[in-house]
Coordinates of C-alpha atoms in Angstrom, one line a residue:
M1 CA 9.2 25.3 -40.1
Y2 CA 9.0 27.3 -36.8
L3 CA 9.9 26.2 -33.4
A4 CA 7.1 26.7 -30.9
N5 CA 8.1 27.9 -27.5
T6 CA 5.4 27.2 -24.9
G7 CA 7.7 27.5 -21.8
R8 CA 7.4 30.2 -19.2
P9 CA 9.9 33.1 -19.5
D10 CA 10.1 33.3 -15.7
A11 CA 11.1 29.7 -15.3
P12 CA 12.3 28.3 -18.7
P13 CA 13.3 24.7 -18.8
R14 CA 16.9 23.9 -18.4
P15 CA 18.0 22.0 -21.6
H16 CA 20.1 18.9 -21.1
G17 CA 23.8 19.7 -21.2
A18 CA 23.2 23.4 -21.1
R19 CA 26.3 25.4 -20.4
R20 CA 26.6 26.7 -16.8
R21 CA 29.3 29.2 -17.4
V22 CA 28.4 32.9 -17.2
P23 CA 28.9 34.4 -20.7
A24 CA 32.1 36.3 -21.3
T25 CA 30.0 39.4 -22.3
V26 CA 28.4 39.4 -18.8
I27 CA 31.8 39.3 -17.1
A28 CA 33.2 42.0 -19.4
L29 CA 30.1 44.3 -18.7
G30 CA 30.4 43.5 -15.0
A31 CA 34.1 44.7 -15.1
V32 CA 33.0 47.8 -16.9
S33 CA 30.3 48.5 -14.3
L34 CA 32.7 47.8 -11.5
V35 CA 35.3 50.3 -12.7
T36 CA 32.6 52.8 -13.6
D37 CA 31.0 52.5 -10.2
V38 CA 34.3 53.1 -8.5
S39 CA 34.6 56.3 -10.5
S40 CA 31.0 57.5 -9.9
E41 CA 30.8 56.6 -6.2
M42 CA 34.1 58.4 -5.6
V43 CA 32.3 61.6 -6.6
T44 CA 29.0 60.7 -4.9
A45 CA 30.7 60.1 -1.6
V46 CA 32.4 63.5 -1.5
L47 CA 29.9 65.6 -3.5
P48 CA 27.6 66.6 -0.6
L49 CA 30.7 67.7 1.5
Y50 CA 32.2 69.5 -1.5
L51 CA 29.0 71.4 -2.4
V52 CA 27.6 72.1 1.0
L53 CA 30.7 72.5 3.1
G54 CA 33.2 73.5 0.5
L55 CA 31.1 75.8 -1.8
G56 CA 28.4 76.8 0.7
L57 CA 25.3 75.5 -1.1
S58 CA 22.4 75.0 1.1
P59 CA 21.0 71.4 1.6
L60 CA 17.9 72.6 -0.2
Q61 CA 19.9 73.7 -3.3
F62 CA 21.8 70.4 -3.3
G63 CA 18.7 68.4 -2.9
F64 CA 17.0 70.3 -5.7
L65 CA 19.9 69.7 -8.1
D66 CA 20.2 66.0 -7.3
G67 CA 16.4 65.4 -7.4
V68 CA 15.9 67.1 -10.8
F69 CA 18.8 65.3 -12.5
N70 CA 17.8 61.9 -11.0
G71 CA 14.3 62.4 -12.4
A72 CA 15.7 63.3 -15.8
T73 CA 17.7 60.1 -15.8
A74 CA 14.6 58.0 -15.8
L75 CA 13.3 59.8 -18.9
V76 CA 16.6 59.6 -20.8
R77 CA 16.5 55.8 -20.5
L78 CA 13.8 55.8 -23.1
L79 CA 16.0 57.6 -25.6
G80 CA 18.9 55.3 -24.9
G81 CA 16.8 52.2 -25.4
R82 CA 15.3 53.5 -28.7
L83 CA 18.7 54.5 -30.1
A84 CA 20.2 51.1 -29.2
D85 CA 17.5 49.1 -30.9
R86 CA 18.1 50.9 -34.2
G87 CA 20.5 48.6 -36.0
G88 CA 21.5 46.7 -32.9
R89 CA 23.8 49.6 -31.6
H90 CA 23.7 48.5 -28.0
K91 CA 27.4 48.7 -27.4
R92 CA 27.9 52.1 -29.1
V93 CA 25.0 53.7 -27.2
A94 CA 26.1 52.2 -23.9
G95 CA 29.7 53.3 -24.6
A96 CA 28.5 56.9 -25.3
G97 CA 26.7 56.8 -21.9
Y98 CA 29.8 55.6 -20.1
L99 CA 32.0 58.2 -21.9
L100 CA 29.6 61.0 -21.0
S101 CA 29.7 60.1 -17.3
A102 CA 33.5 59.9 -17.4
L103 CA 33.7 63.3 -19.0
S104 CA 31.4 64.7 -16.3
R105 CA 34.2 64.2 -13.8
L106 CA 36.4 66.3 -15.9
G107 CA 33.7 68.9 -15.9
L108 CA 33.7 69.0 -12.1
L109 CA 37.4 69.4 -12.2
L110 CA 37.3 72.3 -14.6
A111 CA 34.2 74.0 -13.1
G112 CA 36.3 75.7 -10.5
G113 CA 33.4 76.0 -8.0
A114 CA 31.0 77.7 -10.6
T115 CA 27.5 76.6 -9.9
A116 CA 26.5 76.5 -13.5
G117 CA 29.5 74.3 -14.4
I118 CA 28.8 71.9 -11.5
A119 CA 25.1 71.7 -12.5
A120 CA 26.1 70.9 -16.1
S121 CA 28.5 68.2 -14.9
L122 CA 25.9 66.6 -12.7
A123 CA 23.5 66.7 -15.6
A124 CA 26.0 65.0 -17.9
D125 CA 26.6 62.3 -15.4
R126 CA 22.9 61.5 -14.9
L127 CA 22.3 61.7 -18.7
G128 CA 25.2 59.2 -19.3
K129 CA 23.8 56.8 -16.7
G130 CA 20.3 57.1 -18.2
V131 CA 21.5 56.5 -21.7
R132 CA 23.6 53.4 -20.9
T133 CA 21.4 51.4 -18.6
A134 CA 18.9 49.9 -21.0
P135 CA 21.5 49.0 -23.8
R136 CA 23.7 47.4 -21.2
D137 CA 20.9 45.3 -19.7
A138 CA 19.8 44.4 -23.2
L139 CA 23.4 43.2 -24.0
I140 CA 23.3 41.0 -20.9
S141 CA 19.9 39.5 -21.8
L142 CA 21.0 38.8 -25.3
S143 CA 24.3 37.2 -24.3
G144 CA 23.1 33.9 -23.1
P145 CA 20.2 31.4 -23.0
P146 CA 17.0 32.6 -21.2
E147 CA 17.1 29.9 -18.6
S148 CA 20.3 31.4 -17.1
L149 CA 19.4 35.1 -17.2
G150 CA 18.8 35.3 -13.5
R151 CA 22.3 34.2 -12.7
A152 CA 23.8 36.4 -15.4
F153 CA 22.1 39.5 -14.0
G154 CA 23.1 38.4 -10.5
V155 CA 26.8 38.2 -11.5
H156 CA 26.6 41.6 -13.1
R157 CA 24.9 43.3 -10.2
A158 CA 27.4 41.7 -7.8
M159 CA 30.3 43.1 -9.7
D160 CA 28.5 46.5 -10.0
T161 CA 28.0 46.6 -6.3
T162 CA 31.6 45.8 -5.6
G163 CA 32.5 49.0 -7.4
A164 CA 29.9 50.9 -5.4
L165 CA 31.6 49.6 -2.2
L166 CA 35.1 50.4 -3.4
G167 CA 34.3 53.9 -4.6
P168 CA 33.8 55.7 -1.3
L169 CA 36.9 53.9 0.1
A170 CA 39.0 55.1 -2.8
A171 CA 37.6 58.7 -2.4
F172 CA 38.5 59.0 1.2
A173 CA 41.9 57.4 0.6
V174 CA 42.6 60.1 -2.0
L175 CA 41.3 62.8 0.4
W176 CA 43.5 61.5 3.2
A177 CA 46.6 61.3 0.9
T178 CA 46.0 64.8 -0.6
A179 CA 44.9 66.7 2.6
D180 CA 41.3 67.1 1.5
A181 CA 42.0 68.1 -2.1
Y182 CA 38.6 67.5 -3.9
D183 CA 40.2 68.2 -7.3
A184 CA 42.4 65.1 -6.8
V185 CA 39.3 63.0 -6.3
F186 CA 37.7 64.3 -9.5
A187 CA 40.9 63.7 -11.4
V188 CA 41.3 60.1 -10.2
S189 CA 37.6 59.5 -10.8
F190 CA 37.9 60.8 -14.4
C191 CA 40.9 58.5 -15.2
T192 CA 39.0 55.5 -13.6
G193 CA 35.9 56.3 -15.7
L194 CA 38.0 56.4 -18.9
L195 CA 39.4 52.9 -17.9
G196 CA 35.8 51.7 -17.8
V197 CA 35.2 53.0 -21.3
L198 CA 38.4 51.3 -22.6
L199 CA 37.3 48.0 -21.1
L200 CA 34.0 48.3 -22.9
V201 CA 35.6 49.0 -26.2
L202 CA 38.2 46.2 -26.0
Y203 CA 36.3 43.4 -24.3
V204 CA 32.5 43.8 -24.9
P205 CA 31.3 42.5 -28.3
S206 CA 28.6 44.2 -30.2
A207 CA 25.1 42.6 -29.9
A208 CA 24.7 39.7 -32.2
P209 CA 22.3 40.3 -35.1
A210 CA 18.7 39.4 -34.4
P211 CA 17.7 36.0 -35.8
R212 CA 15.6 35.9 -38.9
L213 CA 12.0 36.0 -37.8
R214 CA 8.6 35.5 -39.4
P215 CA 7.0 39.0 -40.0
R216 CA 5.4 39.9 -36.8
P217 CA 2.1 41.7 -36.3
L218 CA 2.2 45.1 -34.6
Q219 CA 0.7 43.8 -31.3
H220 CA 4.1 42.2 -30.4
A221 CA 5.5 45.7 -29.7
A222 CA 6.5 45.9 -26.0
L223 CA 3.6 47.9 -24.8
R224 CA 1.1 46.0 -26.9
D225 CA 2.2 42.6 -25.4
P226 CA -0.2 41.7 -22.5
A227 CA 2.4 39.8 -20.5
F228 CA 4.9 42.7 -20.7
R229 CA 2.2 45.2 -19.8
R230 CA 1.3 43.2 -16.7
I231 CA 5.0 43.1 -15.6
L232 CA 5.2 46.9 -16.2
Y233 CA 2.0 47.5 -14.2
A234 CA 3.1 45.3 -11.3
A235 CA 6.6 46.8 -11.1
S236 CA 5.3 50.4 -11.3
L237 CA 2.7 49.7 -8.6
L238 CA 5.2 48.1 -6.3
G239 CA 7.7 51.0 -7.0
A240 CA 5.0 53.5 -6.0
A241 CA 4.7 51.7 -2.7
T242 CA 8.5 52.0 -2.0
I243 CA 9.5 54.8 0.2
G244 CA 13.2 55.0 -0.7
D245 CA 16.4 53.8 1.0
S246 CA 17.3 57.3 2.4
F247 CA 14.1 57.3 4.5
L248 CA 14.9 53.9 5.9
Y249 CA 18.4 55.0 6.9
L250 CA 17.0 58.2 8.4
L251 CA 14.5 56.2 10.4
L252 CA 17.3 54.0 11.8
Q253 CA 19.5 57.0 12.6
R254 CA 16.7 58.8 14.5
G255 CA 15.6 55.6 16.3
L256 CA 19.1 55.0 17.6
D257 CA 20.3 58.6 17.7
L258 CA 23.3 57.5 15.6
P259 CA 26.2 60.1 15.3
P260 CA 26.3 61.7 11.8
A261 CA 29.7 60.2 11.3
L262 CA 28.3 56.7 11.3
F263 CA 25.4 57.4 9.0
P264 CA 27.3 56.7 5.7
L265 CA 28.0 53.2 7.0
L266 CA 24.4 52.2 6.7
P267 CA 24.3 52.1 2.8
L268 CA 27.6 50.3 2.8
G269 CA 26.1 47.6 5.0
A270 CA 23.1 47.1 2.7
A271 CA 25.4 47.1 -0.3
A272 CA 27.6 44.4 1.2
G273 CA 24.6 42.2 1.8
Y274 CA 23.4 42.8 -1.8
L275 CA 26.9 41.8 -3.0
L276 CA 26.7 38.5 -1.2
L277 CA 23.1 37.6 -2.2
A278 CA 22.9 38.8 -5.8
V279 CA 24.3 35.7 -7.5
P280 CA 22.4 33.1 -5.2
A281 CA 19.2 35.0 -5.7
G282 CA 19.6 35.0 -9.5
R283 CA 20.3 31.2 -9.5
I284 CA 17.2 30.6 -7.3
A285 CA 15.1 32.7 -9.7
D286 CA 16.4 30.6 -12.7
R287 CA 15.3 27.4 -10.9
V288 CA 12.0 28.3 -9.3
G289 CA 10.8 31.0 -11.7
R290 CA 11.4 34.8 -11.4
R291 CA 7.9 35.8 -10.4
L292 CA 8.0 34.4 -6.9
P293 CA 11.5 35.8 -6.0
F294 CA 10.5 39.2 -7.3
L295 CA 7.4 39.3 -5.0
A296 CA 9.4 37.7 -2.1
G297 CA 11.9 40.6 -2.4
H298 CA 9.1 43.1 -1.9
A299 CA 7.8 41.0 1.0
A300 CA 11.3 41.4 2.6
L301 CA 11.0 45.2 2.2
L302 CA 7.6 45.0 3.9
G303 CA 9.4 43.2 6.7
A304 CA 11.9 46.1 7.0
Y305 CA 9.0 48.5 7.4
A306 CA 7.6 46.2 10.1
V307 CA 10.9 46.2 12.0
L308 CA 11.1 50.0 11.9
S309 CA 7.5 50.3 13.2
L310 CA 8.7 48.7 16.5
P311 CA 11.0 50.3 19.1
V312 CA 14.4 50.5 17.3
A313 CA 17.3 48.8 18.9
W314 CA 20.7 47.8 17.6
P315 CA 19.6 44.3 16.3
A316 CA 17.0 46.3 14.2
V317 CA 19.9 47.8 12.2
A318 CA 21.2 44.4 11.1
A319 CA 17.7 43.2 10.4
V320 CA 16.7 46.2 8.3
L321 CA 20.0 46.2 6.3
A322 CA 19.7 42.4 5.7
L323 CA 16.1 42.7 4.5
L324 CA 17.0 45.6 2.3
A325 CA 19.8 43.5 0.8
V326 CA 17.3 40.6 0.2
F327 CA 15.0 43.1 -1.5
Y328 CA 17.5 44.4 -4.0
A329 CA 19.0 40.9 -4.7
S330 CA 15.6 39.5 -5.4
T331 CA 14.2 42.3 -7.5
D332 CA 16.8 44.3 -9.4
G333 CA 18.3 41.9 -11.9
V334 CA 15.5 39.4 -11.5
L335 CA 13.0 41.9 -12.9
M336 CA 15.2 42.3 -16.0
A337 CA 15.5 38.5 -16.4
L338 CA 11.7 38.2 -16.0
A339 CA 10.9 40.7 -18.7
G340 CA 13.8 40.2 -21.1
P341 CA 12.6 37.0 -22.8
L342 CA 9.2 38.6 -23.5
L343 CA 10.8 41.1 -25.7
P344 CA 12.0 40.5 -29.3
A345 CA 15.8 41.0 -29.8
H346 CA 15.3 44.0 -32.0
R347 CA 13.2 45.8 -29.3
R348 CA 14.9 44.5 -26.2
A349 CA 16.7 47.7 -25.1
G350 CA 13.6 49.9 -25.8
G351 CA 11.3 47.6 -23.9
L352 CA 13.6 47.3 -20.9
A353 CA 14.0 51.1 -20.9
V354 CA 10.2 51.5 -20.7
L355 CA 10.1 49.1 -17.7
Q356 CA 13.0 50.8 -15.9
T357 CA 11.5 54.3 -16.5
G358 CA 8.1 53.3 -15.3
Q359 CA 9.6 51.8 -12.1
A360 CA 11.9 54.7 -11.5
L361 CA 9.2 57.3 -11.9
A362 CA 6.9 55.3 -9.6
R363 CA 9.6 55.2 -7.0
L364 CA 10.1 58.9 -7.2
L365 CA 6.4 59.3 -6.6
G366 CA 6.4 56.9 -3.7
A367 CA 9.3 58.7 -2.0
A368 CA 7.7 62.1 -2.5
G369 CA 4.4 60.7 -1.0
F370 CA 6.1 59.3 2.0
G371 CA 8.0 62.6 2.6
A372 CA 4.7 64.5 2.5
A373 CA 3.0 62.0 4.8
W374 CA 5.9 62.3 7.3
T375 CA 5.7 66.1 7.2
F376 CA 1.9 66.3 7.7
W377 CA 1.2 63.2 9.8
G378 CA 4.4 62.4 11.6
Q379 CA 6.9 59.6 11.4
E380 CA 4.9 56.6 12.8
P381 CA 1.6 57.2 10.9
A382 CA 3.5 57.7 7.7
L383 CA 5.4 54.4 8.2
W384 CA 2.2 52.5 8.9
A385 CA 0.6 54.0 5.8
A386 CA 3.6 52.9 3.7
A387 CA 3.5 49.4 5.1
L388 CA -0.3 49.1 4.4
T389 CA 0.3 50.5 0.9
L390 CA 3.1 48.0 0.1
A391 CA 1.0 45.1 1.4
G392 CA -1.9 46.1 -0.8
A393 CA 0.5 46.6 -3.8
L394 CA 1.9 43.1 -3.1
A395 CA -1.5 41.5 -3.2
A396 CA -2.4 43.3 -6.4
A397 CA 1.0 42.4 -8.0
W398 CA 0.4 38.7 -7.1
R399 CA -2.7 38.9 -9.3
I400 CA -1.2 41.1 -12.0
L401 CA 2.1 39.4 -12.7
P402 CA 1.8 36.7 -15.4
A403 CA 2.5 33.2 -14.1
A404 CA 3.2 31.9 -17.7
A405 CA 3.5 33.5 -21.1
P406 CA 4.9 32.4 -24.4
A407 CA 8.3 33.8 -25.5
L408 CA 8.1 36.2 -28.3
D409 CA 10.9 35.3 -30.7
T410 CA 10.2 32.3 -32.8
P411 CA 13.3 32.0 -35.1
E412 CA 13.1 30.1 -38.3
A413 CA 14.7 26.7 -38.1
P414 CA 17.4 25.9 -40.6

């Protein structure tokens, strides 16, 4: 006998008496991400200063290194997802990614200013991040019932963002206490990263074995499933219409002529809003369905473009940062919760990796396209073109995203 599941994966029915607690695995992974983000953001906050002012690299050289390795991260996710799905090794593959990122801080410490050593350390950090992302999200999606995945991802993303906020503060505290000793930042970051790995080993359980399933035809592979393909197409299309946070902050800075010293506060403002909204957005997505919040988040981003197209004043800063926070809270974890139930447990990490890679590459394309438009057309025409492109992508995604689809796994009843 098999249990038929005809509910929607984006808004599954809440069973009577369902547990409302966030699974312990999600809390543990959130703690790992929090500590790891403190470690990584400590380095991210000081790296431009260290490379450009301390070692004399040009901004072009730094941008090239950062851009190449960020692009490589998107492709490595596919490898991490595939390895994790083999035998349910989600925890081990994620742990290897976290450990590689932690060791990259040690590489910066030992590089001694050598460009090759720094490049290798940056590569190791990005590879570690790419390897661990899909297995980690698969562990979250497999840790609880589908009807509460939005909240689970919201809690994880909120804890992750807390680390992103604390990291720069910790870095500048270390620099203040050590009279601008960058090596001290790298050493503290390395120790903090190892703590994250230890938390993963001690408190995150391995993925539960996949339930016994009826033999499935080949078309249930992630890319062969029509509903998953439509989510991938919509996410990639919307990603290609996204210009990138850095451009938004730069537009604000130019519009208000902000001093360079205040520029780093802009990402912190958006991150603080994301921290406050991640869990409520996930809970709303669980109640009303994940398709609408995902689209509404991109509508909020379109609103940020509209605000920037007007004469920029100080209230515009708060509006843009708030809309950017709504965008991330309504899309990041919500997209994983939308796609996760469509994927069988034994292919969950690989499928999420495909989705994350497609979205990341599309966003790189969108950012490059906006940069080119700004260079050749000017700031205002480029922004109007970006807004029109995003509006068109939203209309297309509304048609593409599945409103309802059967869940894939149909475990055998006892």
